[in-house]
Structure formats: structure tokens, C-alpha cells
RNA sequence: GCCGCGGUAGUAUAGCCUGGACCAGUAUGCGGGCCUGUCAAGCCCGUGACCCGGGUUCAAAUCCCGGCCGCGGCGCCA
């Protein structure tokens, strides 16, 4: 290996290694050339370290090479670690320099100020933009959320599954999926692992989770939609009610909230982003039936939504504010959604069939989770399908899952990018996706 | 899909409403020079742009039409 340590590791051990030889490899972040002395700030994934080249103290050919450096050159610098009045408290007094790569033309983005460029420019040159620590921090948090998801559900007896992303029909209606040519047939990119996670429960795994891509063919123009994103999915067998599902969802968010203030790196990033830790009250996030939510919106905010209709995004924002003010909670479950706005596999309320055991979770006023109890009874499922006006033949393979013993079950799907966005207060969900796919963008 | 706003050097912007003094200003980058402790280093010189097409006008970055692209709101959703 050319590089054997990260800058952070050098700095952590710096106290004891003052005066010894170190090698720092990374990108040239900044150059401050004072003529006789040249400061080169090297950046890697873990931090910054300043190297100093002093004319007269380094060999002439090394100084000459140092004069050729430009921002974003990839370098390895060998030198002596010394205490210095820099932000890191140390610097490397350079002795040797190797330049592994030079930019071949002026940079389209400056890494240290990439955030001041427009988002579309940043995405066009995302591999440069992402070198900015404030940008990569988003992806460290995203990676952390995914890891917590795995850890939490694994610890609760869930099994990780991996389901097909090339499917024969859309999950709900087939209207919002991408067709793909599959040999001589048309297949579709999965818009959710919904059917297959239910399959896994029925196949006897009982509790399953998956982290996988989902594809939505809707031509949105908003700051909260992507045509490809990662879904955190769970499905749980042998539940009493959809409250069991909400308990498991809430358990995960509580884990995020607690660990984000316990773990230094995440805590520091959230402070950098100037955002409060996630707040969930001791007694749990409020669970508000949507019919109650209509009343709250009307009484507290004068906003009318016809009963039986879905909440609009303004309504969600207001309910987010309400939960924050009334319950001190960043999370609020809205429950018992109307049958009209839920997919056919949702279990309807026994006594009120126009309402369901479906819920959403709003995080700081944005929908980040959808879930509910599923209909596991074959005959009722068939009827639901018919009530939605869907064709039996299109879902026959799915209905068969329910013919030979299916436990009562439910689950939820969570948007990884939306959770990341809300945790960090990002203005656009595209910022939480390294290479977003949206209506216009399929490169890079 | 519907609606609104926008497109000026590599990047970010000023100028547009009220057409002419704009061969387009500023910052940063880039090229060159000075400088042996910088920290958004500083100073000097240089470099580089009006999205495309059509129209109005003596005159268009500026007004009008079309296209393309970008951003956002709605719907729908995670």
C-alpha cells in the first residue's frame, strides 16, 4: 500500500510521535505560497494536515516539484511530524514529495467552497463535490443510519433478506413503474419489496428486513422525491395489531435518537449542521388517528381536508409542528388511513371498512415511513383487490402466497434518504443521494 | 403531468423592471510576478461570459415568440 494511515490516525497518535517520520497521502486542499515557505494542506477522508516546504531546508528538486502543485493534486508527502500553531496542532515538515496525479485542466468546482455552487453543478461534478467534508458527512450519516437499521432489527430477531428488483408487475397499480426489456417480455423495476417481504414472512422467516433500491417512475419536481432511492423495509409476522409494527418502527428511531448523541462522530456532524438531536418523548411518539388529525388541522390551523382524503404536504408540516409543540416530539404517527388512499393489501378496520390499519410516520413534518397491518386472509385479500378494480390475473402469483397458511403480519417501508435529510436538516433530498436519479438526470 | 421563476467567464454573482454611456462589473479559480509562518494568506499584472433560434428597434444581456436546460410549488409518494 502506498498509504497506510489516515490523517486522523496520525493526529490521534501525534503527541507520542512528535519528531518522527510520517507519510501523509491525500488531495491537496489548499496551497499558501509565501515564496520561501509553502504551506500545503492535505485532505483525506478523515481530516486535514498541513505540510510545510521551506526553501533551503528541503532538497531543491523537491521544492521544484512542490512549486508545481495545484489544488486537488493527489500526493504523498513524507516528513517529520512537528507541533505547530495550526488548527490540528501539528504539521509535517516535508522532506519528500510524490505527486500521484495532477488535474489536467482547471477544476470546475472548488472543493473548499463547493457548497456555494448550485446543486445541479455540484451533482454534475459530484465526485469533486463529495470531497468536501461537509458533503461527505451526509453520506457518513446515511451509512450510519443503514448500519443502525441492520443492528437494531438483527438484535430483535429479524433476518436480512434480498429480494428481486426485476419484477413482473407493479406493486399496487403498475402505473408508476419503469418497464424493462426482459428477454422477449416486459418486466418492471421494483417500486417496493412489498410482496417479497410478505412472501418471506409467509415462507416462515417470521421477521425480516431489507435494505434495497426502489424505483418510482413518477415525474416529480420537488425537493423530497427521487426516482431511485433506498428503502429500509421490515415485515413482521404474528402481530396483534398495527401498533406492534409502530412499536418496532419507533424502537429503531429511538435507537437513532439515542446513539446520535452518544457517538462522537455523528454528534459532531449534527452540531456542524447546526441541528438539534431527534426528540422522542419518554412515553413514545404520539399516534394520532387521521380522523383526529383532520380535526386538529381544522381547529388549530383552520385547514380543511375532506374526511377520507389524504393529507397534503402542508397538512403534514402542520401536524409536525403540532407534535413538536404539544408533545415535544419530532415524530408523529398518523394512523387509520382511509381505504381509498391505501393499497389493496392493507388490512381494513373490521367494523369500519372504509378505514384501515395503515399508518405513516412524519419526522419533522415530512413523511418518512409508511406501514400497516396487511390483509393475510385469502378471501378478504381477493375482495380488496376487486374493490380496488385491479385484475386478479396480474396479482395471482401474489395471492397464492396466502393460500397455504399465512400468519397475521404487518410491516413498514422507510426512506433512507428522507431520514438522512430530516436528521441533518437538508433542504433537498438529492443532497442525501450520491448520484440522484430524477426526471432529467441519469448521468453521471 | 399542471403551474411559477430562472439561464451572464471554470464557479458564484451584479446588470435586465426603466433598451444606448456594458467591446458587460465584482469575488474566486486559472497563467505570471513579489513575499520564509500562512490559516478564506496578502499585494501587482494578465485571462475568461450574455443558453439556442427567430422577431421588434437606428440600437438588445435587457423587450416579444419558440425551443432546450435548470430550480421550485402542486398532485402523488418514502
Short mmCIF file of C-alpha atoms (C1' of nucleotides) in Angstrom, two decimals:
data_model
loop_
_atom_site.label_atom_id
_atom_site.label_comp_id
_atom_site.label_asym_id
_atom_site.label_seq_id
_atom_site.Cartn_x
_atom_site.Cartn_y
_atom_site.Cartn_z
CA UNK A 1 0.00 0.00 0.00
CA UNK A 2 1.15 3.49 -0.80
CA UNK A 3 -0.96 4.77 2.05
CA UNK A 4 -1.11 3.01 5.37
CA UNK A 5 -2.68 5.53 7.73
CA UNK A 6 -5.43 8.08 7.69
CA UNK A 7 -4.76 11.63 8.80
CA UNK A 8 -6.97 11.13 11.81
CA UNK A 9 -4.78 8.22 12.96
CA UNK A 10 -1.66 10.35 12.63
CA UNK A 11 -3.24 13.12 14.67
CA UNK A 12 -4.56 10.77 17.35
CA UNK A 13 -1.06 9.49 17.99
CA UNK A 14 0.66 12.80 17.32
CA UNK A 15 1.59 13.53 20.94
CA UNK A 16 3.85 10.49 21.16
CA UNK A 17 5.21 10.70 17.65
CA UNK A 18 6.46 14.26 17.60
CA UNK A 19 9.77 14.34 15.75
CA UNK A 20 9.26 11.04 13.94
CA UNK A 21 8.75 10.34 10.26
CA UNK A 22 5.23 10.17 8.90
CA UNK A 23 3.68 9.84 5.48
CA UNK A 24 0.50 11.68 4.61
CA UNK A 25 -1.39 10.81 1.43
CA UNK A 26 -4.41 12.59 0.03
CA UNK A 27 -5.58 15.52 -2.05
CA UNK A 28 -4.06 19.00 -1.99
CA UNK A 29 -6.81 21.06 -0.40
CA UNK A 30 -5.16 24.46 -0.22
CA UNK A 31 -1.80 25.94 -1.04
CA UNK A 32 -0.45 29.03 0.66
CA UNK A 33 2.74 30.04 -1.04
CA UNK A 34 4.78 32.70 0.77
CA UNK A 35 7.77 32.43 -1.52
CA UNK A 36 10.36 30.99 0.78
CA UNK A 37 7.88 28.84 2.63
CA UNK A 38 4.98 26.96 1.15
CA UNK A 39 2.10 25.51 3.11
CA UNK A 40 0.26 22.63 1.51
CA UNK A 41 -2.87 21.45 3.27
CA UNK A 42 -3.54 17.81 2.54
CA UNK A 43 -7.00 16.36 2.89
CA UNK A 44 -8.14 12.79 3.21
CA UNK A 45 -11.41 11.18 4.24
CA UNK A 46 -10.65 11.74 7.89
CA UNK A 47 -9.29 15.27 8.06
CA UNK A 48 -6.64 17.80 7.18
CA UNK A 49 -2.93 18.01 7.83
CA UNK A 50 -0.60 20.82 6.82
CA UNK A 51 2.73 20.10 5.19
CA UNK A 52 5.43 22.77 5.09
CA UNK A 53 8.06 23.13 2.40
CA UNK A 54 10.84 25.53 3.31
CA UNK A 55 13.22 26.71 0.62
CA UNK A 56 16.72 25.81 1.69
CA UNK A 57 15.55 23.11 4.07
CA UNK A 58 14.14 20.70 1.52
CA UNK A 59 16.17 19.42 -1.44
CA UNK A 60 15.97 21.68 -4.48
CA UNK A 61 14.26 19.13 -6.68
CA UNK A 62 11.59 18.54 -4.04
CA UNK A 63 10.99 22.28 -3.75
CA UNK A 64 10.73 22.45 -7.54
CA UNK A 65 8.12 19.70 -7.53
CA UNK A 66 6.26 21.45 -4.72
CA UNK A 67 6.10 24.56 -6.89
CA UNK A 68 4.19 22.53 -9.49
CA UNK A 69 1.41 21.57 -7.05
CA UNK A 70 -2.15 22.68 -7.67
CA UNK A 71 -5.34 22.18 -5.73
CA UNK A 72 -6.65 18.60 -5.95
CA UNK A 73 -3.31 17.09 -6.91
CA UNK A 74 -3.06 13.65 -5.33
CA UNK A 75 0.10 13.48 -3.27
CA UNK A 76 2.09 11.57 -0.69
CA UNK A 77 4.32 13.68 1.49
CA UNK A 78 6.94 12.25 3.78
CA UNK A 79 8.29 14.36 6.57
CA UNK A 80 8.75 14.95 10.23
CA UNK A 81 5.74 15.47 12.47
CA UNK A 82 6.03 18.68 14.43
CA UNK A 83 3.95 20.75 16.76
CA UNK A 84 2.63 23.87 15.00
CA UNK A 85 0.10 26.63 15.57
CA UNK A 86 -2.36 25.12 13.08
CA UNK A 87 -5.91 24.05 13.66
CA UNK A 88 -4.72 20.47 14.11
CA UNK A 89 -1.88 21.48 16.44
CA UNK A 90 0.63 19.62 14.27
CA UNK A 91 2.16 19.80 10.83
CA UNK A 92 4.51 17.78 8.68
CA UNK A 93 7.84 19.30 7.87
CA UNK A 94 8.21 17.92 4.36
CA UNK A 95 11.27 16.04 3.17
CA UNK A 96 9.92 14.11 0.21
CA UNK A 97 7.03 14.58 -2.15
CA UNK A 98 5.48 12.35 -4.75
CA UNK A 99 2.71 13.63 -6.97
CA UNK A 100 0.44 10.76 -7.97
CA UNK A 101 -1.89 12.82 -10.15
CA UNK A 102 -2.30 16.34 -11.50
CA UNK A 103 -5.59 17.87 -12.62
CA UNK A 104 -5.35 18.16 -16.40
CA UNK A 105 -7.40 21.34 -16.54
CA UNK A 106 -8.81 23.94 -14.15
CA UNK A 107 -11.33 22.49 -11.72
CA UNK A 108 -15.00 23.08 -12.49
CA UNK A 109 -15.67 23.19 -8.74
CA UNK A 110 -13.52 24.28 -5.84
CA UNK A 111 -13.72 21.67 -3.14
CA UNK A 112 -13.42 24.06 -0.22
CA UNK A 113 -16.33 26.14 -1.46
CA UNK A 114 -18.31 23.59 -3.45
CA UNK A 115 -21.38 24.19 -1.33
CA UNK A 116 -21.70 27.68 -2.75
CA UNK A 117 -22.20 26.21 -6.23
CA UNK A 118 -25.70 25.39 -7.42
CA UNK A 119 -26.95 21.88 -6.70
CA UNK A 120 -27.11 20.97 -10.37
CA UNK A 121 -23.46 21.95 -10.87
CA UNK A 122 -22.50 20.02 -7.76
CA UNK A 123 -24.31 16.92 -8.98
CA UNK A 124 -22.76 17.26 -12.43
CA UNK A 125 -19.33 17.11 -10.75
CA UNK A 126 -20.37 15.04 -7.77
CA UNK A 127 -17.05 13.25 -7.42
CA UNK A 128 -15.39 16.59 -6.75
CA UNK A 129 -18.25 17.96 -4.65
CA UNK A 130 -18.17 14.89 -2.41
CA UNK A 131 -14.56 15.58 -1.46
CA UNK A 132 -15.87 18.47 0.60
CA UNK A 133 -16.10 17.12 4.16
CA UNK A 134 -19.43 18.82 4.70
CA UNK A 135 -20.77 16.85 1.73
CA UNK A 136 -19.24 13.51 2.62
CA UNK A 137 -20.55 13.92 6.17
CA UNK A 138 -24.06 13.44 4.79
CA UNK A 139 -23.03 10.04 3.49
CA UNK A 140 -21.30 9.09 6.71
CA UNK A 141 -24.60 9.75 8.46
CA UNK A 142 -26.53 7.85 5.80
CA UNK A 143 -24.18 4.89 6.16
CA UNK A 144 -24.60 5.10 9.91
CA UNK A 145 -28.42 5.09 9.67
CA UNK A 146 -28.30 1.99 7.47
CA UNK A 147 -25.91 0.31 9.91
CA UNK A 148 -28.17 1.12 12.86
CA UNK A 149 -31.10 -0.31 10.94
CA UNK A 150 -29.25 -3.57 10.43
CA UNK A 151 -28.04 -3.68 14.01
CA UNK A 152 -31.38 -2.84 15.57
CA UNK A 153 -33.53 -5.28 13.64
CA UNK A 154 -30.92 -8.03 13.75
CA UNK A 155 -30.90 -7.64 17.53
CA UNK A 156 -34.69 -8.05 17.52
CA UNK A 157 -34.61 -11.39 15.76
CA UNK A 158 -35.12 -10.17 12.20
CA UNK A 159 -33.45 -11.85 9.23
CA UNK A 160 -31.99 -9.81 6.40
CA UNK A 161 -33.41 -10.73 3.00
CA UNK A 162 -32.51 -9.86 -0.57
CA UNK A 163 -35.42 -9.76 -2.96
CA UNK A 164 -35.69 -9.37 -6.75
CA UNK A 165 -35.61 -5.91 -8.24
CA UNK A 166 -36.83 -7.13 -11.62
CA UNK A 167 -40.47 -7.98 -11.20
CA UNK A 168 -43.43 -8.96 -13.31
CA UNK A 169 -45.89 -6.30 -12.17
CA UNK A 170 -46.13 -3.10 -10.23
CA UNK A 171 -46.79 -3.41 -6.54
CA UNK A 172 -50.03 -1.51 -6.41
CA UNK A 173 -51.27 -0.35 -9.73
CA UNK A 174 -48.42 -0.79 -12.17
CA UNK A 175 -48.75 2.82 -13.22
CA UNK A 176 -45.65 4.23 -11.66
CA UNK A 177 -43.02 1.65 -12.55
CA UNK A 178 -40.21 1.56 -15.09
CA UNK A 179 -40.62 -1.09 -17.76
CA UNK A 180 -37.53 -3.04 -18.74
CA UNK A 181 -37.00 -5.42 -21.59
CA UNK A 182 -36.54 -8.87 -20.04
CA UNK A 183 -35.52 -11.13 -22.91
CA UNK A 184 -38.67 -11.13 -25.01
CA UNK A 185 -41.02 -9.87 -22.31
CA UNK A 186 -41.69 -6.66 -20.45
CA UNK A 187 -40.70 -6.68 -16.81
CA UNK A 188 -40.55 -3.79 -14.32
CA UNK A 189 -38.13 -2.34 -11.83
CA UNK A 190 -39.47 -2.99 -8.34
CA UNK A 191 -41.14 0.02 -6.80
CA UNK A 192 -41.03 -1.67 -3.40
CA UNK A 193 -40.10 -5.07 -1.95
CA UNK A 194 -43.61 -5.25 -0.53
CA UNK A 195 -44.77 -8.57 -1.97
CA UNK A 196 -41.48 -10.32 -1.38
CA UNK A 197 -41.08 -9.32 2.22
CA UNK A 198 -44.57 -10.65 2.86
CA UNK A 199 -43.51 -13.73 0.91
CA UNK A 200 -40.56 -14.13 3.30
CA UNK A 201 -42.77 -13.89 6.40
CA UNK A 202 -45.16 -16.44 4.94
CA UNK A 203 -42.20 -18.57 3.90
CA UNK A 204 -41.55 -18.95 7.60
CA UNK A 205 -38.87 -16.37 8.33
CA UNK A 206 -41.40 -14.55 10.54
CA UNK A 207 -39.44 -11.30 10.90
CA UNK A 208 -37.45 -9.90 8.02
CA UNK A 209 -35.76 -6.71 6.90
CA UNK A 210 -34.18 -5.48 3.72
CA UNK A 211 -32.15 -2.51 2.56
CA UNK A 212 -32.54 -2.14 -1.15
CA UNK A 213 -33.15 0.20 -4.05
CA UNK A 214 -36.66 1.02 -5.19
CA UNK A 215 -37.70 2.71 -8.41
CA UNK A 216 -40.53 5.16 -8.95
CA UNK A 217 -41.41 6.34 -12.41
CA UNK A 218 -43.31 9.45 -11.35
CA UNK A 219 -42.10 12.72 -12.90
CA UNK A 220 -41.92 14.73 -9.68
CA UNK A 221 -40.39 18.17 -9.41
CA UNK A 222 -39.92 18.54 -5.69
CA UNK A 223 -37.15 18.63 -3.09
CA UNK A 224 -38.31 15.38 -1.50
CA UNK A 225 -38.70 12.91 -4.35
CA UNK A 226 -36.24 10.70 -6.18
CA UNK A 227 -36.88 8.23 -8.95
CA UNK A 228 -34.46 5.82 -7.32
CA UNK A 229 -33.86 5.65 -3.60
CA UNK A 230 -33.08 3.18 -0.86
CA UNK A 231 -35.85 1.77 1.19
CA UNK A 232 -35.45 0.33 4.67
CA UNK A 233 -38.11 -2.33 4.88
CA UNK A 234 -39.36 -4.52 7.68
CA UNK A 235 -42.10 -7.13 7.84
CA UNK A 236 -43.23 -8.88 10.99
CA UNK A 237 -45.34 -11.99 11.45
CA UNK A 238 -47.61 -12.83 14.39
CA UNK A 239 -48.62 -9.32 15.33
CA UNK A 240 -51.68 -8.43 17.37
CA UNK A 241 -52.23 -5.14 15.62
CA UNK A 242 -50.52 -2.44 13.66
CA UNK A 243 -49.38 -0.97 16.98
CA UNK A 244 -46.83 -3.78 17.12
CA UNK A 245 -45.42 -2.56 13.82
CA UNK A 246 -45.30 1.02 15.07
CA UNK A 247 -43.51 -0.18 18.19
CA UNK A 248 -40.78 -1.71 16.10
CA UNK A 249 -40.52 1.38 13.90
CA UNK A 250 -40.34 3.61 16.93
CA UNK A 251 -37.71 1.37 18.53
CA UNK A 252 -35.46 1.98 15.55
CA UNK A 253 -35.93 5.74 15.64
CA UNK A 254 -35.30 5.77 19.36
CA UNK A 255 -32.06 3.95 18.71
CA UNK A 256 -31.11 6.61 16.13
CA UNK A 257 -32.01 9.40 18.53
CA UNK A 258 -30.08 7.91 21.45
CA UNK A 259 -26.98 6.80 19.58
CA UNK A 260 -26.69 10.02 17.59
CA UNK A 261 -25.90 11.88 20.80
CA UNK A 262 -23.75 9.08 22.22
CA UNK A 263 -21.49 8.53 19.24
CA UNK A 264 -18.92 11.30 18.84
CA UNK A 265 -18.68 11.35 15.06
CA UNK A 266 -22.43 11.62 14.46
CA UNK A 267 -22.88 14.05 17.29
CA UNK A 268 -20.16 16.28 15.85
CA UNK A 269 -21.64 16.16 12.36
CA UNK A 270 -25.07 17.13 13.66
CA UNK A 271 -23.50 20.03 15.52
CA UNK A 272 -21.70 21.07 12.32
CA UNK A 273 -25.04 21.06 10.57
CA UNK A 274 -26.38 23.14 13.41
CA UNK A 275 -29.30 20.81 14.02
CA UNK A 276 -30.89 19.55 17.20
CA UNK A 277 -30.83 15.86 18.11
CA UNK A 278 -34.03 13.97 17.32
CA UNK A 279 -36.54 14.30 20.14
CA UNK A 280 -38.90 11.49 21.10
CA UNK A 281 -40.80 11.74 24.39
CA UNK A 282 -40.32 9.08 27.10
CA UNK A 283 -43.87 7.85 26.69
CA UNK A 284 -43.47 7.45 22.94
CA UNK A 285 -44.26 9.37 19.79
CA UNK A 286 -47.91 10.40 19.56
CA UNK A 287 -50.19 8.17 17.47
CA UNK A 288 -52.98 10.23 16.01
CA UNK A 289 -55.81 8.65 14.02
CA UNK A 290 -56.20 10.58 10.80
CA UNK A 291 -59.78 11.48 11.64
CA UNK A 292 -58.45 13.22 14.74
CA UNK A 293 -55.74 14.81 12.56
CA UNK A 294 -58.41 16.37 10.33
CA UNK A 295 -59.94 17.95 13.44
CA UNK A 296 -56.60 19.21 14.71
CA UNK A 297 -55.83 20.79 11.35
CA UNK A 298 -59.18 22.49 11.25
CA UNK A 299 -59.32 23.60 14.88
CA UNK A 300 -55.70 24.59 15.38
CA UNK A 301 -54.78 25.84 11.93
CA UNK A 302 -58.06 26.43 10.12
CA UNK A 303 -57.04 23.99 7.43
CA UNK A 304 -59.76 21.84 5.95
CA UNK A 305 -59.10 18.42 4.49
CA UNK A 306 -62.19 16.46 3.48
CA UNK A 307 -62.51 13.33 5.64
CA UNK A 308 -61.43 10.31 3.65
CA UNK A 309 -58.78 12.27 1.76
CA UNK A 310 -55.05 12.02 2.21
CA UNK A 311 -53.04 14.70 3.98
CA UNK A 312 -51.27 17.13 1.71
CA UNK A 313 -47.72 18.23 2.37
CA UNK A 314 -48.83 21.41 4.12
CA UNK A 315 -51.03 19.33 6.43
CA UNK A 316 -48.07 17.10 7.21
CA UNK A 317 -45.92 20.10 8.05
CA UNK A 318 -48.59 21.48 10.35
CA UNK A 319 -49.03 18.16 12.13
CA UNK A 320 -45.26 18.03 12.52
CA UNK A 321 -45.36 21.42 14.23
CA UNK A 322 -48.28 20.29 16.35
CA UNK A 323 -46.42 17.20 17.58
CA UNK A 324 -43.40 19.30 18.37
CA UNK A 325 -45.34 21.91 20.32
CA UNK A 326 -47.87 19.69 22.02
CA UNK A 327 -45.82 16.57 22.69
CA UNK A 328 -42.22 17.75 22.30
CA UNK A 329 -41.82 15.09 19.64
CA UNK A 330 -40.05 15.19 16.28
CA UNK A 331 -42.03 12.09 15.34
CA UNK A 332 -45.73 11.61 14.98
CA UNK A 333 -47.64 8.60 13.70
CA UNK A 334 -50.78 9.29 11.72
CA UNK A 335 -52.92 6.16 11.84
CA UNK A 336 -56.01 4.54 10.35
CA UNK A 337 -55.66 6.00 6.87
CA UNK A 338 -58.66 5.86 4.57
CA UNK A 339 -59.01 2.72 2.49
CA UNK A 340 -59.40 4.94 -0.53
CA UNK A 341 -55.79 6.13 -0.37
CA UNK A 342 -54.11 2.89 0.68
CA UNK A 343 -53.02 -0.09 -1.40
CA UNK A 344 -55.18 -3.18 -1.69
CA UNK A 345 -53.04 -5.34 0.61
CA UNK A 346 -53.73 -3.04 3.59
CA UNK A 347 -55.96 -4.56 6.25
CA UNK A 348 -59.22 -2.70 6.67
CA UNK A 349 -60.74 -1.97 10.05
CA UNK A 350 -63.12 -4.79 10.89
CA UNK A 351 -66.01 -2.53 11.93
CA UNK A 352 -65.27 0.40 9.61
CA UNK A 353 -64.11 -0.94 6.25
CA UNK A 354 -63.51 2.47 4.75
CA UNK A 355 -60.65 2.98 7.21
CA UNK A 356 -57.52 0.87 7.54
CA UNK A 357 -54.78 -0.31 9.83
CA UNK A 358 -52.31 1.72 7.83
CA UNK A 359 -50.08 4.43 9.26
CA UNK A 360 -47.48 6.98 8.26
CA UNK A 361 -44.69 8.35 10.37
CA UNK A 362 -43.90 12.03 10.00
CA UNK A 363 -40.42 13.15 11.04
CA UNK A 364 -40.16 16.91 11.50
CA UNK A 365 -43.22 17.28 9.29
CA UNK A 366 -42.11 15.02 6.45
CA UNK A 367 -43.44 11.57 5.69
CA UNK A 368 -40.52 9.18 6.18
CA UNK A 369 -42.27 5.87 6.87
CA UNK A 370 -45.38 4.15 5.61
CA UNK A 371 -46.63 0.95 7.14
CA UNK A 372 -49.52 -1.01 8.44
CA UNK A 373 -51.08 -4.36 9.04
CA UNK A 374 -51.53 -6.41 5.87
CA UNK A 375 -54.55 -8.49 4.92
CA UNK A 376 -53.45 -12.10 5.38
CA UNK A 377 -56.83 -13.79 4.77
CA UNK A 378 -57.06 -15.09 1.23
CA UNK A 379 -60.73 -14.38 0.62
CA UNK A 380 -60.61 -10.87 2.06
CA UNK A 381 -57.48 -10.10 0.07
CA UNK A 382 -59.20 -11.19 -3.10
CA UNK A 383 -62.12 -8.96 -2.30
CA UNK A 384 -59.84 -6.00 -1.57
CA UNK A 385 -58.20 -6.50 -4.93
CA UNK A 386 -61.56 -6.48 -6.65
CA UNK A 387 -62.68 -3.41 -4.68
CA UNK A 388 -59.65 -1.55 -5.99
CA UNK A 389 -60.59 -2.52 -9.51
CA UNK A 390 -57.38 -4.47 -10.02
CA UNK A 391 -57.14 -7.55 -12.19
CA UNK A 392 -56.85 -10.90 -10.48
CA UNK A 393 -54.51 -12.26 -13.17
CA UNK A 394 -51.97 -9.51 -12.51
CA UNK A 395 -51.66 -10.49 -8.87
CA UNK A 396 -52.40 -14.18 -9.00
CA UNK A 397 -48.87 -15.20 -8.00
CA UNK A 398 -49.07 -12.89 -5.00
CA UNK A 399 -52.49 -14.13 -3.89
CA UNK A 400 -51.21 -17.68 -3.95
CA UNK A 401 -48.83 -16.85 -1.11
CA UNK A 402 -51.89 -16.63 1.10
CA UNK A 403 -53.45 -19.97 0.22
CA UNK A 404 -51.40 -22.25 2.41
CA UNK A 405 -51.04 -20.69 5.82
CA UNK A 406 -50.20 -17.03 6.35
CA UNK A 407 -49.79 -15.53 9.83
CA UNK A 408 -51.20 -12.11 10.65
CA UNK A 409 -48.45 -9.69 9.80
CA UNK A 410 -47.52 -6.13 9.07
CA UNK A 411 -44.56 -4.02 8.23
CA UNK A 412 -43.20 -0.72 7.10
CA UNK A 413 -41.01 0.93 4.49
CA UNK A 414 -38.76 3.83 5.40
CA UNK A 415 -36.98 6.22 3.09
CA UNK A 416 -33.28 6.17 3.90
CA UNK A 417 -32.58 9.44 2.12
CA UNK A 418 -35.53 11.17 3.73
CA UNK A 419 -34.45 10.08 7.19
CA UNK A 420 -30.94 11.34 6.49
CA UNK A 421 -32.35 14.58 5.14
CA UNK A 422 -34.50 15.18 8.21
CA UNK A 423 -31.74 14.23 10.63
CA UNK A 424 -29.44 16.85 9.12
CA UNK A 425 -31.99 19.44 8.07
CA UNK A 426 -31.06 19.20 4.38
CA UNK A 427 -33.08 21.34 2.01
CA UNK A 428 -33.16 18.80 -0.82
CA UNK A 429 -33.31 15.01 -0.68
CA UNK A 430 -30.93 14.90 -3.66
CA UNK A 431 -28.20 16.00 -1.27
CA UNK A 432 -28.66 12.69 0.54
CA UNK A 433 -28.11 10.69 -2.62
CA UNK A 434 -24.61 10.50 -4.08
CA UNK A 435 -25.90 10.13 -7.64
CA UNK A 436 -29.57 11.06 -7.70
CA UNK A 437 -31.85 9.86 -10.43
CA UNK A 438 -34.58 12.34 -11.14
CA UNK A 439 -36.75 13.20 -14.08
CA UNK A 440 -33.93 14.79 -16.07
CA UNK A 441 -30.79 13.29 -14.59
CA UNK A 442 -29.26 9.93 -15.48
CA UNK A 443 -25.60 10.93 -15.61
CA UNK A 444 -23.08 10.73 -14.11
"C1'" G B 1 -48.38 15.81 -15.72
"C1'" C B 2 -50.03 21.09 -14.47
"C1'" C B 3 -48.21 25.90 -12.75
"C1'" G B 4 -44.43 29.65 -11.42
"C1'" C B 5 -39.45 31.59 -11.62
"C1'" G B 6 -34.84 31.50 -13.97
"C1'" G B 7 -30.39 30.62 -17.77
"C1'" U B 8 -24.25 36.25 -17.81
"C1'" A B 9 -16.44 33.79 -17.72
"C1'" G B 10 -14.47 27.18 -14.74
"C1'" U B 11 -17.62 28.56 -10.25
"C1'" A B 12 -20.76 32.18 -7.75
"C1'" U B 13 -22.97 36.67 -8.79
"C1'" A B 14 -24.11 42.39 -10.50
"C1'" G B 15 -26.51 44.47 -14.63
"C1'" C B 16 -32.48 43.15 -17.14
"C1'" C B 17 -38.05 46.13 -14.42
"C1'" U B 18 -36.86 51.80 -16.91
"C1'" G B 19 -33.01 49.18 -24.42
"C1'" G B 20 -27.90 53.30 -25.80
"C1'" A B 21 -22.60 55.74 -21.52
"C1'" C B 22 -21.72 47.41 -20.91
"C1'" C B 23 -16.08 45.85 -26.73
"C1'" A B 24 -20.55 43.69 -19.59
"C1'" G B 25 -18.76 44.98 -13.10
"C1'" U B 26 -17.22 42.00 -8.62
"C1'" A B 27 -15.33 37.60 -5.97
"C1'" U B 28 -12.92 33.16 -6.53
"C1'" G B 29 -10.32 29.96 -9.86
"C1'" C B 30 -6.66 29.83 -13.78
"C1'" G B 31 -1.50 31.95 -16.02
"C1'" G B 32 2.63 35.10 -14.48
"C1'" G B 33 5.37 38.16 -10.71
"C1'" C B 34 6.71 39.65 -5.32
"C1'" C B 35 6.87 37.69 -0.45
"C1'" U B 36 10.47 32.39 4.93
"C1'" G B 37 4.81 31.10 9.30
"C1'" U B 38 0.26 31.13 6.19
"C1'" C B 39 -4.79 29.73 8.27
"C1'" A B 40 -10.77 32.39 3.36
"C1'" A B 41 -2.89 34.45 3.47
"C1'" G B 42 -1.68 39.31 1.13
"C1'" C B 43 -0.20 42.61 -2.98
"C1'" C B 44 0.63 43.55 -8.52
"C1'" C B 45 -0.23 42.15 -13.81
"C1'" G B 46 -2.95 39.10 -17.12
"C1'" U B 47 -7.07 35.65 -18.61
"C1'" G B 48 -12.05 34.37 -19.41
"C1'" A B 49 -19.07 35.02 -20.14
"C1'" C B 50 -24.58 37.40 -22.07
"C1'" C B 51 -28.25 29.09 -23.44
"C1'" C B 52 -30.02 28.26 -28.84
"C1'" G B 53 -33.12 30.11 -32.90
"C1'" G B 54 -36.35 33.83 -34.69
"C1'" G B 55 -38.59 38.78 -34.14
"C1'" U B 56 -39.15 44.25 -32.65
"C1'" U B 57 -35.77 48.57 -32.89
"C1'" C B 58 -31.37 53.35 -35.55
"C1'" A B 59 -29.70 50.31 -31.22
"C1'" A B 60 -30.96 44.06 -27.46
"C1'" A B 61 -27.55 40.83 -21.89
"C1'" U B 62 -32.00 43.99 -21.32
"C1'" C B 63 -38.41 43.81 -24.85
"C1'" C B 64 -41.52 39.72 -27.63
"C1'" C B 65 -42.13 34.44 -29.56
"C1'" G B 66 -40.43 29.31 -29.84
"C1'" G B 67 -37.04 25.56 -28.22
"C1'" C B 68 -33.69 23.35 -24.84
"C1'" C B 69 -31.94 23.23 -19.94
"C1'" G B 70 -32.19 24.43 -14.58
"C1'" C B 71 -34.79 25.43 -9.94
"C1'" G B 72 -39.18 25.24 -7.21
"C1'" G B 73 -44.79 24.70 -5.99
"C1'" C B 74 -48.87 21.28 -6.63
"C1'" G B 75 -50.51 16.36 -7.37
"C1'" C B 76 -48.57 11.66 -5.71
"C1'" C B 77 -45.39 9.48 -2.56
"C1'" A B 78 -40.60 7.19 1.12
#
